[in-house]
Coordinates of C-alpha atoms and ligand atoms in Angstrom, one line a residue:
M1 CA 6.5 2.1 -20.8
S2 CA 3.0 1.2 -19.9
L3 CA 0.7 4.0 -20.3
P4 CA -2.8 4.7 -18.7
P5 CA -5.6 4.6 -21.1
E6 CA -6.5 7.7 -23.0
G7 CA -10.2 8.6 -24.1
G8 CA -12.9 6.0 -24.1
T9 CA -13.6 4.3 -20.9
P10 CA -10.4 2.8 -19.3
N11 CA -11.7 -0.5 -19.4
E12 CA -12.1 -0.6 -23.3
N13 CA -8.6 0.6 -23.8
I14 CA -7.2 -1.7 -21.4
K15 CA -8.6 -4.5 -23.1
A16 CA -7.7 -3.3 -26.8
E17 CA -4.2 -2.7 -25.5
R18 CA -3.6 -5.5 -23.4
Q19 CA -2.5 -7.9 -26.0
T20 CA 0.0 -5.7 -27.3
K21 CA 1.7 -4.7 -24.1
I22 CA 5.1 -6.4 -23.3
F23 CA 6.2 -7.4 -20.0
M24 CA 8.5 -4.8 -19.0
T25 CA 11.6 -5.9 -17.5
T26 CA 14.1 -4.1 -15.1
P27 CA 17.1 -2.7 -16.5
A28 CA 20.1 -4.7 -14.6
S29 CA 21.4 -1.2 -14.1
E30 CA 18.6 0.4 -12.4
S31 CA 19.0 0.8 -8.5
L32 CA 15.9 0.3 -6.1
P33 CA 15.4 4.1 -5.8
Q34 CA 15.4 4.4 -9.7
Y35 CA 13.0 1.6 -9.8
F36 CA 10.6 3.1 -7.2
T37 CA 10.7 6.6 -9.2
R38 CA 9.9 5.0 -12.5
R39 CA 7.2 2.5 -11.3
S40 CA 5.6 5.3 -9.0
E41 CA 5.4 7.9 -12.1
E42 CA 3.6 5.0 -14.0
V43 CA 1.3 4.4 -11.3
N44 CA 0.7 8.0 -10.9
Q45 CA -0.5 8.4 -14.5
W46 CA -2.8 5.5 -14.1
L47 CA -4.1 6.8 -10.7
D48 CA -4.8 10.0 -12.6
S49 CA -6.7 8.3 -15.3
L50 CA -8.8 6.4 -12.9
L51 CA -10.0 9.1 -10.5
P52 CA -12.6 11.8 -11.5
K53 CA -10.8 15.1 -12.7
E54 CA -10.7 18.2 -10.2
S55 CA -13.3 19.8 -12.5
T56 CA -15.8 17.3 -12.2
P57 CA -18.4 18.2 -9.9
P58 CA -18.6 18.2 -6.7
V59 CA -15.1 19.9 -7.4
N60 CA -14.3 20.3 -3.6
L61 CA -14.7 16.7 -3.1
H62 CA -12.7 15.8 -6.2
K63 CA -9.9 18.2 -5.3
A64 CA -9.7 16.7 -1.6
M65 CA -9.5 13.2 -3.1
R66 CA -6.8 14.2 -5.6
Y67 CA -4.8 16.4 -3.0
S68 CA -4.5 13.3 -0.7
M69 CA -3.7 10.9 -3.5
F70 CA -1.1 13.0 -5.2
A71 CA 0.8 14.0 -2.2
G72 CA 3.8 12.0 -2.9
G73 CA 3.4 8.5 -0.9
K74 CA 6.0 6.0 -1.8
R75 CA 3.7 3.9 -3.6
L76 CA 4.9 0.6 -1.8
R77 CA 1.5 -1.2 -2.0
P78 CA 1.0 -0.7 -6.0
V79 CA 5.0 -1.6 -6.6
L80 CA 4.5 -4.6 -4.5
V81 CA 1.6 -5.6 -6.8
L82 CA 3.7 -5.1 -10.2
A83 CA 6.8 -6.5 -8.6
S84 CA 5.0 -9.9 -7.3
G85 CA 2.8 -10.0 -10.4
E86 CA 5.5 -9.5 -12.9
A87 CA 8.1 -11.8 -11.1
L88 CA 5.4 -14.4 -12.5
G89 CA 5.0 -13.1 -15.8
A90 CA 1.9 -11.3 -15.5
A91 CA 1.4 -8.0 -17.7
T92 CA 1.7 -4.5 -16.3
D93 CA -1.6 -3.5 -17.6
D94 CA -3.5 -6.3 -16.0
L95 CA -2.1 -5.4 -12.7
M96 CA -2.4 -1.7 -12.5
P97 CA -6.2 -1.5 -11.6
A98 CA -5.7 -3.7 -8.6
A99 CA -2.5 -1.9 -7.8
C100 CA -4.2 1.7 -7.9
A101 CA -7.2 0.3 -6.2
L102 CA -4.9 -0.7 -3.2
E103 CA -3.1 2.7 -3.1
M104 CA -6.7 4.3 -3.0
I105 CA -7.6 2.3 -0.2
H106 CA -4.4 3.2 1.7
T107 CA -4.8 6.9 0.9
Y108 CA -8.3 6.8 2.5
S109 CA -7.0 5.1 5.6
L110 CA -4.2 7.5 5.9
I111 CA -6.9 10.5 5.6
H112 CA -9.4 9.1 8.2
D113 CA -6.3 8.0 10.6
D114 CA -5.3 11.8 10.8
L115 CA -8.9 13.1 11.6
P116 CA -9.4 14.6 14.9
A117 CA -11.5 11.8 15.9
M118 CA -8.5 9.3 15.5
D119 CA -4.9 10.5 15.5
N120 CA -5.6 14.2 15.2
D121 CA -2.5 14.9 13.2
D122 CA -1.8 18.0 11.0
L123 CA 1.0 16.8 8.5
R124 CA 0.7 13.8 6.2
R125 CA 3.1 13.0 3.3
G126 CA 5.0 16.5 3.9
R127 CA 1.8 18.6 3.7
P128 CA -1.1 19.6 5.8
T129 CA -3.4 16.6 6.2
C130 CA -6.6 16.5 4.3
H131 CA -9.0 17.7 7.1
K132 CA -6.6 20.7 7.8
A133 CA -6.8 21.6 3.9
F134 CA -10.4 20.8 3.3
G135 CA -12.2 20.7 6.3
E136 CA -13.5 17.5 8.7
A137 CA -16.7 16.8 6.7
M138 CA -15.0 16.8 3.1
A139 CA -12.0 14.9 4.6
I140 CA -14.4 12.0 5.7
L141 CA -16.1 12.2 2.5
A142 CA -12.8 12.2 0.1
G143 CA -11.7 8.9 2.3
D144 CA -15.3 7.3 1.6
A145 CA -15.2 8.2 -1.9
L146 CA -11.3 6.7 -2.4
L147 CA -12.4 3.4 -0.9
T148 CA -15.6 3.3 -2.9
Q149 CA -13.6 4.3 -6.1
A150 CA -11.1 1.6 -5.5
F151 CA -13.8 -1.2 -5.7
R152 CA -15.2 0.7 -8.6
V153 CA -11.8 0.5 -10.5
L154 CA -11.6 -3.4 -9.6
A155 CA -15.3 -4.1 -10.9
L156 CA -15.4 -1.7 -14.1
D157 CA -11.7 -0.9 -14.9
A158 CA -9.7 -4.1 -14.4
P159 CA -9.3 -6.6 -17.6
H160 CA -12.1 -9.1 -17.2
R161 CA -10.4 -12.1 -19.2
D162 CA -11.3 -14.2 -16.2
A163 CA -14.2 -13.1 -14.2
L164 CA -13.5 -15.7 -11.3
K165 CA -10.0 -14.4 -11.0
Q166 CA -11.2 -10.9 -10.6
L167 CA -13.4 -11.9 -7.9
R168 CA -10.9 -13.5 -5.9
V169 CA -8.7 -10.4 -6.4
I170 CA -11.6 -8.2 -5.1
G171 CA -12.2 -10.6 -2.3
E172 CA -8.6 -10.5 -1.3
I173 CA -8.6 -6.8 -1.2
A174 CA -12.1 -6.6 0.7
K175 CA -10.8 -8.8 3.4
A176 CA -7.3 -6.5 3.8
A177 CA -9.4 -3.7 3.9
G178 CA -11.7 -5.2 6.5
T179 CA -12.3 -5.9 9.9
V180 CA -10.9 -9.6 10.9
E181 CA -7.0 -9.3 11.2
A182 CA -7.3 -6.5 8.8
L183 CA -6.9 -2.8 8.2
I184 CA -10.0 -1.5 10.2
G185 CA -9.9 -4.1 12.9
G186 CA -6.2 -3.3 13.5
Q187 CA -7.2 0.5 13.7
V188 CA -9.8 -0.4 16.3
V189 CA -7.3 -2.4 18.3
D190 CA -4.6 0.1 18.0
M191 CA -7.0 2.9 19.1
E192 CA -8.3 0.9 22.1
S193 CA -4.6 0.1 23.3
E194 CA -3.8 3.8 23.5
G195 CA -2.6 4.5 27.3
Q196 CA -3.1 0.6 28.1
T197 CA -0.4 -1.9 28.9
V198 CA -0.3 -4.1 25.9
D199 CA 1.4 -7.6 25.6
A200 CA 3.5 -8.7 22.9
A201 CA 0.5 -10.9 21.1
T202 CA -1.8 -7.8 20.9
L203 CA 1.1 -5.6 19.5
D204 CA 1.5 -8.4 16.7
Y205 CA -2.0 -8.6 16.2
I206 CA -2.3 -4.8 15.6
H207 CA 0.8 -4.8 13.4
R208 CA -0.4 -7.8 11.3
S209 CA -3.8 -6.3 10.9
K210 CA -3.4 -2.5 10.6
T211 CA -0.4 -2.7 8.2
G212 CA 0.5 -6.1 7.3
A213 CA -3.1 -7.0 5.9
M214 CA -2.7 -4.4 2.9
I215 CA 1.2 -5.4 2.3
R216 CA 0.4 -9.0 2.3
A217 CA -2.8 -8.2 -0.1
A218 CA -0.4 -6.4 -2.5
V219 CA 1.8 -9.4 -2.9
I220 CA -1.1 -11.9 -3.0
V221 CA -2.9 -10.1 -5.7
G222 CA 0.0 -10.0 -8.0
G223 CA 0.4 -13.6 -7.4
L224 CA -3.3 -14.2 -8.3
I225 CA -3.3 -12.1 -11.5
A226 CA -0.1 -13.9 -12.3
E227 CA -1.7 -17.2 -12.0
A228 CA 0.6 -18.5 -9.5
T229 CA 0.8 -22.1 -8.3
D230 CA -0.5 -23.0 -4.9
E231 CA 2.9 -23.5 -3.8
Q232 CA 4.2 -20.2 -5.4
M233 CA 1.1 -18.5 -3.4
S234 CA 2.1 -20.1 -0.3
K235 CA 5.6 -18.5 -0.7
L236 CA 4.1 -15.2 -1.5
D237 CA 2.0 -15.5 1.6
D238 CA 5.0 -16.2 3.9
Y239 CA 7.3 -13.4 2.2
S240 CA 4.3 -11.0 2.5
R241 CA 3.7 -11.5 6.1
R242 CA 7.3 -11.1 7.0
I243 CA 7.7 -7.8 5.0
G244 CA 4.5 -6.4 6.4
L245 CA 5.5 -7.0 10.2
A246 CA 9.0 -5.8 9.3
F247 CA 7.5 -2.6 7.7
Q248 CA 5.4 -1.5 10.7
I249 CA 8.4 -2.4 13.2
A250 CA 10.4 -0.2 11.1
D251 CA 7.7 2.4 11.0
D252 CA 7.7 2.3 14.9
I253 CA 11.3 2.7 15.0
L254 CA 11.3 5.6 12.4
D255 CA 8.9 7.4 14.7
V256 CA 11.2 7.6 17.6
T257 CA 14.4 7.9 15.5
Q258 CA 13.6 10.4 12.5
T259 CA 12.3 14.2 12.6
S260 CA 8.7 15.1 11.4
E261 CA 10.7 16.7 8.3
Q262 CA 12.1 13.5 7.4
L263 CA 9.1 11.5 7.8
G264 CA 6.7 13.9 6.3
K265 CA 4.4 13.3 9.3
T266 CA 4.6 14.2 12.9
A267 CA 7.4 12.3 14.5
G268 CA 7.3 11.2 18.2
K269 CA 3.6 10.9 18.2
D270 CA 3.5 7.2 19.3
Q271 CA 5.2 8.0 22.5
A272 CA 3.2 11.2 23.0
A273 CA -0.1 9.1 22.6
S274 CA 1.4 6.2 24.6
K275 CA 0.8 3.8 21.8
A276 CA 1.8 0.3 21.7
T277 CA 4.9 0.0 19.6
Y278 CA 7.7 -2.6 18.9
P279 CA 10.5 -0.3 20.5
A280 CA 8.1 0.5 23.6
I281 CA 7.7 -3.2 24.4
H282 CA 10.7 -4.8 23.2
G283 CA 13.3 -1.8 23.2
L284 CA 15.0 -0.3 20.3
E285 CA 17.8 -2.7 19.7
A286 CA 15.6 -6.0 19.9
S287 CA 13.2 -4.1 17.6
K288 CA 16.0 -3.6 15.0
K289 CA 17.0 -7.1 15.2
K290 CA 13.7 -8.5 14.5
A291 CA 12.9 -6.5 11.7
H292 CA 16.3 -7.7 10.0
E293 CA 15.5 -11.2 10.9
L294 CA 12.1 -10.8 9.3
V295 CA 13.6 -9.3 6.1
D296 CA 16.4 -12.0 5.9
E297 CA 13.8 -14.6 6.1
A298 CA 11.4 -13.1 3.6
I299 CA 14.5 -12.9 1.3
A300 CA 15.3 -16.7 1.7
I301 CA 11.6 -17.5 1.2
I302 CA 11.4 -15.5 -2.2
A303 CA 14.5 -16.6 -3.7
S304 CA 12.8 -20.1 -4.3
L305 CA 9.7 -18.7 -5.9
G306 CA 10.8 -19.0 -9.6
G307 CA 10.8 -16.3 -11.9
D308 CA 12.9 -13.1 -11.4
T309 CA 12.6 -12.2 -7.8
Q310 CA 15.3 -9.5 -7.6
I311 CA 13.0 -6.9 -7.0
L312 CA 11.0 -8.5 -4.4
A313 CA 14.2 -9.3 -2.5
A314 CA 15.4 -5.6 -3.0
I315 CA 11.9 -4.2 -1.6
A316 CA 12.3 -6.4 1.4
S317 CA 15.7 -4.9 2.2
F318 CA 14.4 -1.5 1.7
I319 CA 11.7 -2.0 4.1
V320 CA 14.4 -1.7 7.0
A321 CA 16.5 0.5 5.3
R322 CA 14.2 3.3 4.6
K323 CA 14.3 6.7 6.2
S324 CA 10.7 7.6 5.6
Ligands
FPP401 C1 2.5 4.5 6.3 O1 2.7 3.8 5.1 C2 1.2 3.8 7.1 C3 1.2 2.9 7.7 C4 2.3 2.2 8.4 C5 -0.3 2.2 8.2 C6 -0.9 2.6 9.2 C7 -2.4 2.1 9.4 C8 -3.3 2.9 9.5 C9 -3.0 4.5 9.6 C10 -4.6 2.3 9.6 C11 -5.7 3.3 9.3 C12 -7.0 2.6 9.3 C13 -8.1 3.2 9.1 C14 -9.2 2.6 8.9 C15 -8.3 4.7 9.5 P1 3.6 4.3 4.0 O2 4.9 4.7 4.9 O3 3.5 3.5 2.9 O4 3.0 5.7 3.7 P2 3.1 6.5 2.3 O5 2.2 5.8 1.4 O6 2.6 7.8 2.6 O7 4.6 6.3 1.9
MG402 MG1 -3.2 5.7 13.8

């Protein structure tokens, strides 16, 4: 199993061990939940090594960062980096820093999304939200710190075999976390649409930006690190856009069909806040149909990528089959 670096700077260790690590194959007998559990544990070990320890001052800040980071998310984005990169032959150690950076950015976005100024939520990943546990100011700063740490990891802890390649990875992640058809831009349009009549095009913009961009970045970054051809990058792009939209449609559906306990976050919030969602605009059945169509298309696209794409296909199916 790929292990996080121990002692010394992570970057030195990664460099030293990189050459000897073998590409980890997936045992044919392993189910997707087993695969997710195994890869999430690996990601968690790397995250642990890439974040300041709780005992490092300022202790409260590092506690808050780790509280949200290790609250038991699905680790979808890092697993997508691993799955797309490894499908095309990249080594796990080369993929992990970018995989972890994306999860840090995702976690920051959840912390800030839950703040009183935004969704004002008390529950996330099955426990009190960061601001409930640590106070609002510390939650803002823990989110800021996770975002900053992500780019520090990308700059300092990623293998630097090819600096230009790493710059492209950093650029893709910065774009996805940014404002133009990306995480922050999508969040702003989502907020501004609350209580408004939203058309289908605006809803697609919100979904594509708020959720789709980070999911797309995960798949694209795996391809970049694996040095995918232009044709392969275009297939990864087409696949990732479909699973990104399907993921947010599924999220909208789960909000109305699951309980808070099942979701680990407050259920029914979208309707309560008059949010623009797929079921609200298109109806529940049409939303389910659309999500399944997108997943079928994604599976067909990825089948022609070349390499072992079984996991990428299984992740696409999981995106609509999941219960949380
Ligand atoms: C759940 O992911 C999260 C989403 C579907 C994305 C929602 C987008 C935001 C909250 C944007 C916030 C942006 C800013 C800038 C504040 P998941 O089901 O993978 O969650 P998990 O990691 O807990 O499993
Ligand atoms: Mg929100």
